[in-house]
């Protein structure tokens, strides 16, 4: 239902249960982080109805300042998350796994700054454009076949498409 081994790229057809899994995790996160955060959003492919996705729930957490990251790190560790290194200034990423399968990613960033806005804008653009969603599905399927055990290359090759969607959205 949800979860994927580290480094593996395997797409599954859209599953409406992903919304329920996000809602459940959002409640848990809000309970533990309510005094530290501004917003929690379901992002990534599991948040876009009809889109094939790796069965991992992506969650964006908006904060007023990354100065809160030490306290956030302590609190999410208590509910099964560990921080993973990323080379993106202004963003911290945490992973939750169960039975050696990644089930959730937390993307912590400053609310309403460029990283936050891009994440939400990309999601909303695909939700509102069936043509872009179809194009993205095809690209993801090709890349999953090309890189079944190389999630970094899979992700890097999607970047050009993501950037093109964001550029179109900014021009509107």
mmCIF file of C-alpha atoms in Angstrom:
data_model
loop_
_atom_site.group_PDB
_atom_site.id
_atom_site.type_symbol
_atom_site.label_atom_id
_atom_site.label_comp_id
_atom_site.label_asym_id
_atom_site.label_seq_id
_atom_site.Cartn_x
_atom_site.Cartn_y
_atom_site.Cartn_z
ATOM 1 C CA UNK A 1 0.000 0.000 0.000
ATOM 2 C CA UNK A 2 2.730 2.471 0.952
ATOM 3 C CA UNK A 3 6.478 2.103 1.164
ATOM 4 C CA UNK A 4 9.451 1.445 -1.072
ATOM 5 C CA UNK A 5 12.978 0.178 -0.522
ATOM 6 C CA UNK A 6 15.682 2.862 -0.473
ATOM 7 C CA UNK A 7 17.036 3.693 -3.919
ATOM 8 C CA UNK A 8 14.359 1.730 -5.779
ATOM 9 C CA UNK A 9 12.145 3.367 -8.406
ATOM 10 C CA UNK A 10 8.845 1.557 -8.760
ATOM 11 C CA UNK A 11 5.654 3.322 -9.757
ATOM 12 C CA UNK A 12 2.190 2.265 -8.708
ATOM 13 C CA UNK A 13 -1.153 3.406 -10.096
ATOM 14 C CA UNK A 14 -2.822 6.215 -8.160
ATOM 15 C CA UNK A 15 -4.382 4.984 -4.921
ATOM 16 C CA UNK A 16 -7.065 6.986 -3.083
ATOM 17 C CA UNK A 17 -5.749 5.540 0.195
ATOM 18 C CA UNK A 18 -2.752 7.873 -0.165
ATOM 19 C CA UNK A 19 -5.018 10.776 0.821
ATOM 20 C CA UNK A 20 -6.102 8.968 4.001
ATOM 21 C CA UNK A 21 -2.498 8.075 4.821
ATOM 22 C CA UNK A 22 -1.515 11.726 4.421
ATOM 23 C CA UNK A 23 -4.419 12.882 6.599
ATOM 24 C CA UNK A 24 -3.438 10.432 9.334
ATOM 25 C CA UNK A 25 0.215 11.544 9.234
ATOM 26 C CA UNK A 26 -0.772 15.235 9.136
ATOM 27 C CA UNK A 27 -2.750 14.762 12.366
ATOM 28 C CA UNK A 28 0.232 13.063 14.018
ATOM 29 C CA UNK A 29 2.642 15.759 12.840
ATOM 30 C CA UNK A 30 0.333 18.574 13.858
ATOM 31 C CA UNK A 31 -0.059 17.076 17.329
ATOM 32 C CA UNK A 32 3.725 17.006 17.803
ATOM 33 C CA UNK A 33 4.702 20.171 15.924
ATOM 34 C CA UNK A 34 1.769 22.575 16.234
ATOM 35 C CA UNK A 35 3.791 25.180 18.130
ATOM 36 C CA UNK A 36 6.622 25.096 15.540
ATOM 37 C CA UNK A 37 4.904 25.121 12.147
ATOM 38 C CA UNK A 38 2.662 27.255 9.971
ATOM 39 C CA UNK A 39 1.338 24.767 7.416
ATOM 40 C CA UNK A 40 1.332 21.087 6.430
ATOM 41 C CA UNK A 41 0.616 20.161 2.792
ATOM 42 C CA UNK A 42 0.418 16.905 0.849
ATOM 43 C CA UNK A 43 2.819 17.260 -2.094
ATOM 44 C CA UNK A 44 4.533 14.994 -4.592
ATOM 45 C CA UNK A 45 2.874 12.588 -6.971
ATOM 46 C CA UNK A 46 0.765 10.849 -4.308
ATOM 47 C CA UNK A 47 -1.069 14.167 -3.865
ATOM 48 C CA UNK A 48 -2.203 14.340 -7.507
ATOM 49 C CA UNK A 49 -5.288 12.327 -8.331
ATOM 50 C CA UNK A 50 -4.742 9.883 -11.191
ATOM 51 C CA UNK A 51 -0.940 10.179 -11.219
ATOM 52 C CA UNK A 52 1.226 7.064 -10.969
ATOM 53 C CA UNK A 53 3.712 7.453 -8.147
ATOM 54 C CA UNK A 54 6.321 5.840 -5.999
ATOM 55 C CA UNK A 55 4.195 4.756 -3.002
ATOM 56 C CA UNK A 56 5.783 7.238 -0.600
ATOM 57 C CA UNK A 57 3.799 10.093 0.952
ATOM 58 C CA UNK A 58 5.554 13.464 0.512
ATOM 59 C CA UNK A 59 4.670 16.109 3.079
ATOM 60 C CA UNK A 60 5.706 19.764 2.995
ATOM 61 C CA UNK A 61 5.978 21.502 6.337
ATOM 62 C CA UNK A 62 6.135 25.278 6.323
ATOM 63 C CA UNK A 63 7.882 27.049 9.175
ATOM 64 C CA UNK A 64 8.451 30.726 9.930
ATOM 65 C CA UNK A 65 12.205 30.163 10.224
ATOM 66 C CA UNK A 66 14.648 27.283 9.892
ATOM 67 C CA UNK A 67 15.895 28.241 13.355
ATOM 68 C CA UNK A 68 13.187 25.837 14.558
ATOM 69 C CA UNK A 69 14.814 22.848 12.827
ATOM 70 C CA UNK A 70 16.622 21.548 15.928
ATOM 71 C CA UNK A 71 13.360 21.315 17.869
ATOM 72 C CA UNK A 72 11.550 19.853 14.865
ATOM 73 C CA UNK A 73 14.294 17.248 14.437
ATOM 74 C CA UNK A 74 13.933 16.201 18.093
ATOM 75 C CA UNK A 75 10.150 15.930 17.887
ATOM 76 C CA UNK A 76 9.933 14.019 14.591
ATOM 77 C CA UNK A 77 12.632 11.606 15.731
ATOM 78 C CA UNK A 78 10.217 10.552 18.458
ATOM 79 C CA UNK A 79 7.641 9.531 15.830
ATOM 80 C CA UNK A 80 10.039 7.618 13.594
ATOM 81 C CA UNK A 81 11.655 10.195 11.298
ATOM 82 C CA UNK A 82 15.369 10.676 10.681
ATOM 83 C CA UNK A 83 16.997 13.503 8.772
ATOM 84 C CA UNK A 84 18.693 12.693 5.488
ATOM 85 C CA UNK A 85 21.306 14.908 3.862
ATOM 86 C CA UNK A 86 20.180 17.085 0.951
ATOM 87 C CA UNK A 87 22.103 19.706 -0.980
ATOM 88 C CA UNK A 88 19.324 22.266 -1.133
ATOM 89 C CA UNK A 89 19.796 25.466 0.833
ATOM 90 C CA UNK A 90 16.734 26.299 2.860
ATOM 91 C CA UNK A 91 15.330 22.783 3.030
ATOM 92 C CA UNK A 92 15.612 19.892 5.467
ATOM 93 C CA UNK A 93 14.336 16.431 4.566
ATOM 94 C CA UNK A 94 13.329 13.650 6.928
ATOM 95 C CA UNK A 95 12.408 10.071 6.096
ATOM 96 C CA UNK A 96 10.187 7.616 7.919
ATOM 97 C CA UNK A 97 10.465 3.932 7.240
ATOM 98 C CA UNK A 98 8.681 0.803 8.271
ATOM 99 C CA UNK A 99 10.036 -2.702 7.716
ATOM 100 C CA UNK A 100 12.977 -1.259 5.723
ATOM 101 C CA UNK A 101 10.671 0.582 3.323
ATOM 102 C CA UNK A 102 10.426 4.363 3.101
ATOM 103 C CA UNK A 103 6.837 5.377 3.771
ATOM 104 C CA UNK A 104 7.030 9.174 4.160
ATOM 105 C CA UNK A 105 9.241 12.133 3.326
ATOM 106 C CA UNK A 106 9.009 15.404 5.244
ATOM 107 C CA UNK A 107 10.232 18.480 3.393
ATOM 108 C CA UNK A 108 10.718 21.261 5.948
ATOM 109 C CA UNK A 109 11.174 24.755 4.523
ATOM 110 C CA UNK A 110 10.273 28.351 5.194
ATOM 111 C CA UNK A 111 6.598 28.913 4.502
ATOM 112 C CA UNK A 112 5.771 30.956 1.404
ATOM 113 C CA UNK A 113 9.373 31.402 0.279
ATOM 114 C CA UNK A 114 10.523 30.169 -3.154
ATOM 115 C CA UNK A 115 11.039 26.469 -2.265
ATOM 116 C CA UNK A 116 7.622 26.291 -0.624
ATOM 117 C CA UNK A 117 5.892 28.172 -3.430
ATOM 118 C CA UNK A 118 7.543 25.987 -6.106
ATOM 119 C CA UNK A 119 6.477 22.764 -4.386
ATOM 120 C CA UNK A 120 2.858 23.916 -4.089
ATOM 121 C CA UNK A 121 2.809 25.505 -7.559
ATOM 122 C CA UNK A 122 4.055 22.325 -9.255
ATOM 123 C CA UNK A 123 1.456 20.203 -7.478
ATOM 124 C CA UNK A 124 -1.376 22.613 -8.275
ATOM 125 C CA UNK A 125 -0.276 22.977 -11.908
ATOM 126 C CA UNK A 126 -0.454 19.223 -12.453
ATOM 127 C CA UNK A 127 -3.765 18.983 -10.627
ATOM 128 C CA UNK A 128 -5.275 21.560 -12.992
ATOM 129 C CA UNK A 129 -3.704 20.439 -16.289
ATOM 130 C CA UNK A 130 -4.613 16.968 -17.586
ATOM 131 C CA UNK A 131 -2.154 17.379 -20.492
ATOM 132 C CA UNK A 132 0.776 18.176 -18.199
ATOM 133 C CA UNK A 133 -0.213 15.350 -15.872
ATOM 134 C CA UNK A 134 -0.270 12.880 -18.769
ATOM 135 C CA UNK A 135 3.097 14.120 -20.038
ATOM 136 C CA UNK A 136 4.553 13.741 -16.528
ATOM 137 C CA UNK A 137 3.173 10.195 -16.166
ATOM 138 C CA UNK A 138 4.806 9.171 -19.451
ATOM 139 C CA UNK A 139 8.130 10.708 -18.427
ATOM 140 C CA UNK A 140 8.045 9.037 -15.015
ATOM 141 C CA UNK A 141 7.261 5.642 -16.561
ATOM 142 C CA UNK A 142 10.146 5.947 -19.038
ATOM 143 C CA UNK A 143 12.555 7.012 -16.305
ATOM 144 C CA UNK A 144 11.391 4.249 -13.937
ATOM 145 C CA UNK A 145 12.242 1.693 -16.622
ATOM 146 C CA UNK A 146 15.579 3.370 -17.328
ATOM 147 C CA UNK A 147 16.562 3.785 -13.643
ATOM 148 C CA UNK A 148 14.816 1.065 -11.586
ATOM 149 C CA UNK A 149 17.555 1.131 -8.937
ATOM 150 C CA UNK A 150 18.805 4.707 -9.240
ATOM 151 C CA UNK A 151 16.416 7.153 -7.594
ATOM 152 C CA UNK A 152 18.939 10.008 -7.889
ATOM 153 C CA UNK A 153 19.166 9.792 -11.689
ATOM 154 C CA UNK A 154 15.392 9.296 -11.892
ATOM 155 C CA UNK A 155 14.829 12.467 -9.861
ATOM 156 C CA UNK A 156 17.490 14.502 -11.660
ATOM 157 C CA UNK A 157 16.057 13.682 -15.090
ATOM 158 C CA UNK A 158 12.593 14.856 -14.012
ATOM 159 C CA UNK A 159 14.001 18.289 -13.121
ATOM 160 C CA UNK A 160 13.793 19.704 -16.661
ATOM 161 C CA UNK A 161 10.073 18.876 -16.816
ATOM 162 C CA UNK A 162 9.439 20.303 -13.343
ATOM 163 C CA UNK A 163 11.275 23.506 -14.267
ATOM 164 C CA UNK A 164 9.232 23.859 -17.463
ATOM 165 C CA UNK A 165 5.951 23.531 -15.541
ATOM 166 C CA UNK A 166 7.075 26.107 -12.985
ATOM 167 C CA UNK A 167 8.162 28.500 -15.744
ATOM 168 C CA UNK A 168 4.742 28.229 -17.442
ATOM 169 C CA UNK A 169 2.972 28.784 -14.147
ATOM 170 C CA UNK A 170 5.012 31.907 -13.370
ATOM 171 C CA UNK A 171 4.150 33.365 -16.778
ATOM 172 C CA UNK A 172 0.399 33.160 -16.068
#
